[in-house]
Structures are given as C-alpha cells and as structure tokens.
Amino acid sequence: MRVLVVEDERRMAAALQRGLQAEGFAVDLAHDGEDGLHLARHGDYDVIVLDIMLPRLSGYNVCKQLRAEENWVPVLMLSAKDGEYDMADGLDLGADDYLTKPFSYVVLVARLRALLRRGASRRPAVLQAGDLSLDPARRKVSRGETPVELTPREFALLEYLLRRHDEVVSKAEILEHVWDTFDTDPNVVEVYVGYLRRKIDVPFARNALQTVRGAGYRLAGDGG
C-alpha cells in the first residue's frame, strides 16, 4: 500500500516514514503543501497523511483542492490544533479522519488500516443534485444562483438525503440519522419533508424530493 506523508517537521516525517515502512507500507514524503498537492495529484496513493499547518499551502487547502478535482483518496489529517472547530473544518473540507499531536503511533496505524479497508469513495465537500447544492462547511443551500434559507433540522434532513441521493430511505433511517432517535413520532419526518419541499422544490417548479409509497423518500440525483 502506498502512503503519502505531507509533514513539514522533518524529524517527525522521517519517523513516520520509518515506522510505516516497518509496517509494510511504501511511503513518499513531502514537506510543504504545494509539493504534497503535486504528488497527490500525480501519484497513485492509497492514503494520505496530511498535516494542517504547512508552508506554501495549508493542509486544509490541499484537501479542499483534491476534493474539488474529484480525487477521493482517503486523507487522515494531523494537527497540533485540538479544538473541535478545527477538526470539524478538516472533516467538512473532505478529510476522512483527524488526529491531534502528540498522537499514539499504534492508533495512527490502526486508523490508516481502517481507511484502507474503506477505500476511496466519492465524498464531495459540496453536495449536489442537479442545480441543488448544499455546502456543509459554510451552512449554505442554493438552487442555481438562488440561496435557500433552511432551519437547522431542515438542513440536516437535506444533507442526509443528498448523501443518499437516488436511494430510497425510510422514515426509520431518517429518524436515526437526522433526529438521532427511534422514539420520535415518525410523522414528524413527513412534516419536515413537506417543509423542505416548499423551500427546495415548489418555488422552482421542481420535484426532487419524492415520496415512494410504502417505502420512504428519495431525492432525485438530477435535482428533479
């Protein structure tokens, strides 16, 4: 398995390289964001270990650029920052996992192996279905050039449906992932689907959010 380590602290980068090679990985190093981005674009890597605070181009921007180019190689971010907002920023920009320094080498290897088992799958930073788009990091939704204002619950519902676009999802699944409970009355899902339709479909004469009788709901991948 090929690993790219992008880390400007050279002693740490060398230590990671030695340790990962001892675990059987083939490891390349980059010491700044621009070199890291270049290698990530042109190398066939199975996973990237990416520091955030890098010279020339931050890890955030490296990850953001890769996802914008539809490069879905798994990314594990490393950072001396341990704030929850720093972690959220990295994950929202498309990273798959996040470790704060100092970290356990055993945990790092275990997380890399978990990412390798999961593989590279499409995880866009901005979710889209036709001209309907949702940006989790900026908390913005739009139909084409028209902004759409949603409540936090409506936003969470749309985000979940966009991540599962073209799939039929049941009320029970929506309750588990959007309300984080099975105890809420399932009819609340129907109510919020109605709210959402009146904001993302009705004003635009579209039919993206569809009811599948007896099964649940489906968000059309073409935006309706």
Short mmCIF file of C-alpha atoms in Angstrom, two decimals, residues 103-211:
data_model
loop_
_atom_site.label_atom_id
_atom_site.label_comp_id
_atom_site.label_asym_id
_atom_site.label_seq_id
_atom_site.Cartn_x
_atom_site.Cartn_y
_atom_site.Cartn_z
CA PHE A 103 -0.70 11.00 18.94
CA SER A 104 -0.26 7.29 19.52
CA TYR A 105 1.60 5.65 16.64
CA VAL A 106 -0.40 2.46 17.22
CA VAL A 107 -3.65 4.42 16.83
CA LEU A 108 -2.33 6.14 13.68
CA VAL A 109 -1.56 2.80 12.02
CA ALA A 110 -4.92 1.36 13.09
CA ARG A 111 -6.76 4.33 11.61
CA LEU A 112 -4.79 4.13 8.38
CA ARG A 113 -5.66 0.46 8.04
CA ALA A 114 -9.33 1.30 8.67
CA LEU A 115 -9.22 3.93 5.92
CA LEU A 116 -7.56 1.46 3.57
CA ARG A 117 -10.30 -1.10 4.23
CA ARG A 118 -12.91 1.55 3.47
CA GLY A 119 -11.13 2.62 0.27
CA ALA A 120 -11.61 5.72 -1.84
CA SER A 121 -15.25 6.59 -2.36
CA ARG A 122 -16.89 9.77 -3.55
CA ARG A 123 -17.22 12.25 -0.64
CA PRO A 124 -17.69 15.70 -2.12
CA ALA A 125 -17.22 18.72 0.15
CA VAL A 126 -20.23 20.35 -1.54
CA LEU A 127 -23.19 18.03 -2.05
CA GLN A 128 -25.14 18.43 -5.28
CA ALA A 129 -28.17 17.09 -7.11
CA GLY A 130 -28.52 18.94 -10.38
CA ASP A 131 -28.61 22.65 -9.56
CA LEU A 132 -29.47 21.95 -5.90
CA SER A 133 -26.34 22.31 -3.75
CA LEU A 134 -25.53 22.16 -0.05
CA ASP A 135 -22.22 23.26 1.48
CA PRO A 136 -21.86 21.67 4.95
CA ALA A 137 -18.87 23.82 5.93
CA ARG A 138 -20.49 27.15 5.03
CA ARG A 139 -24.01 26.01 6.01
CA LYS A 140 -25.40 27.23 2.69
CA VAL A 141 -28.01 25.83 0.32
CA SER A 142 -28.91 27.09 -3.13
CA ARG A 143 -30.95 26.30 -6.23
CA GLY A 144 -28.75 27.50 -9.04
CA GLU A 145 -27.85 31.06 -8.08
CA THR A 146 -30.78 31.43 -5.65
CA PRO A 147 -29.97 30.99 -1.92
CA VAL A 148 -32.40 28.83 0.06
CA GLU A 149 -32.82 29.50 3.78
CA LEU A 150 -33.33 26.38 5.91
CA THR A 151 -33.73 25.73 9.62
CA PRO A 152 -31.02 23.53 11.22
CA ARG A 153 -33.32 20.47 11.13
CA GLU A 154 -34.28 21.07 7.50
CA PHE A 155 -30.59 21.48 6.66
CA ALA A 156 -29.71 18.19 8.39
CA LEU A 157 -32.53 16.39 6.57
CA LEU A 158 -31.46 17.71 3.18
CA GLU A 159 -27.81 16.86 3.86
CA TYR A 160 -28.73 13.27 4.71
CA LEU A 161 -30.92 12.90 1.63
CA LEU A 162 -28.23 14.39 -0.63
CA ARG A 163 -25.66 11.96 0.73
CA ARG A 164 -28.09 9.14 -0.16
CA HIS A 165 -29.39 10.66 -3.41
CA ASP A 166 -31.27 8.33 -5.74
CA GLU A 167 -31.69 5.86 -2.86
CA VAL A 168 -35.00 5.19 -1.10
CA VAL A 169 -34.62 5.95 2.61
CA SER A 170 -37.22 5.00 5.19
CA LYS A 171 -38.68 7.18 7.91
CA ALA A 172 -36.86 5.00 10.46
CA GLU A 173 -33.49 5.65 8.80
CA ILE A 174 -34.17 9.38 8.69
CA LEU A 175 -35.16 9.43 12.35
CA GLU A 176 -31.96 7.59 13.30
CA HIS A 177 -29.62 9.85 11.31
CA VAL A 178 -31.33 13.24 11.48
CA TRP A 179 -33.10 13.09 14.85
CA ASP A 180 -30.67 10.55 16.39
CA THR A 181 -33.56 8.60 17.86
CA PHE A 182 -36.19 5.99 17.08
CA ASP A 183 -38.56 7.30 19.77
CA THR A 184 -39.82 10.37 17.91
CA ASP A 185 -43.19 10.07 16.16
CA PRO A 186 -42.39 9.02 12.56
CA ASN A 187 -44.96 11.52 11.29
CA VAL A 188 -42.51 14.31 12.14
CA VAL A 189 -40.45 13.15 9.15
CA GLU A 190 -43.43 13.66 6.84
CA VAL A 191 -43.95 17.14 8.28
CA TYR A 192 -40.34 18.17 7.68
CA VAL A 193 -40.29 16.65 4.21
CA GLY A 194 -43.24 18.92 3.47
CA TYR A 195 -41.37 21.94 4.86
CA LEU A 196 -38.34 21.07 2.75
CA ARG A 197 -40.33 20.60 -0.46
CA ARG A 198 -41.87 24.05 -0.04
CA LYS A 199 -38.37 25.53 0.01
CA ILE A 200 -36.31 23.49 -2.47
CA ASP A 201 -38.96 22.34 -4.97
CA VAL A 202 -42.22 24.30 -5.04
CA PRO A 203 -40.76 27.81 -5.70
CA PHE A 204 -38.72 26.38 -8.58
CA ALA A 205 -41.43 24.13 -10.08
CA ARG A 206 -39.24 21.07 -9.41
CA ASN A 207 -39.82 17.60 -7.98
CA ALA A 208 -36.54 16.49 -6.41
CA LEU A 209 -37.90 15.22 -3.09
CA GLN A 210 -40.13 12.29 -3.96
CA THR A 211 -42.36 10.08 -1.86
#
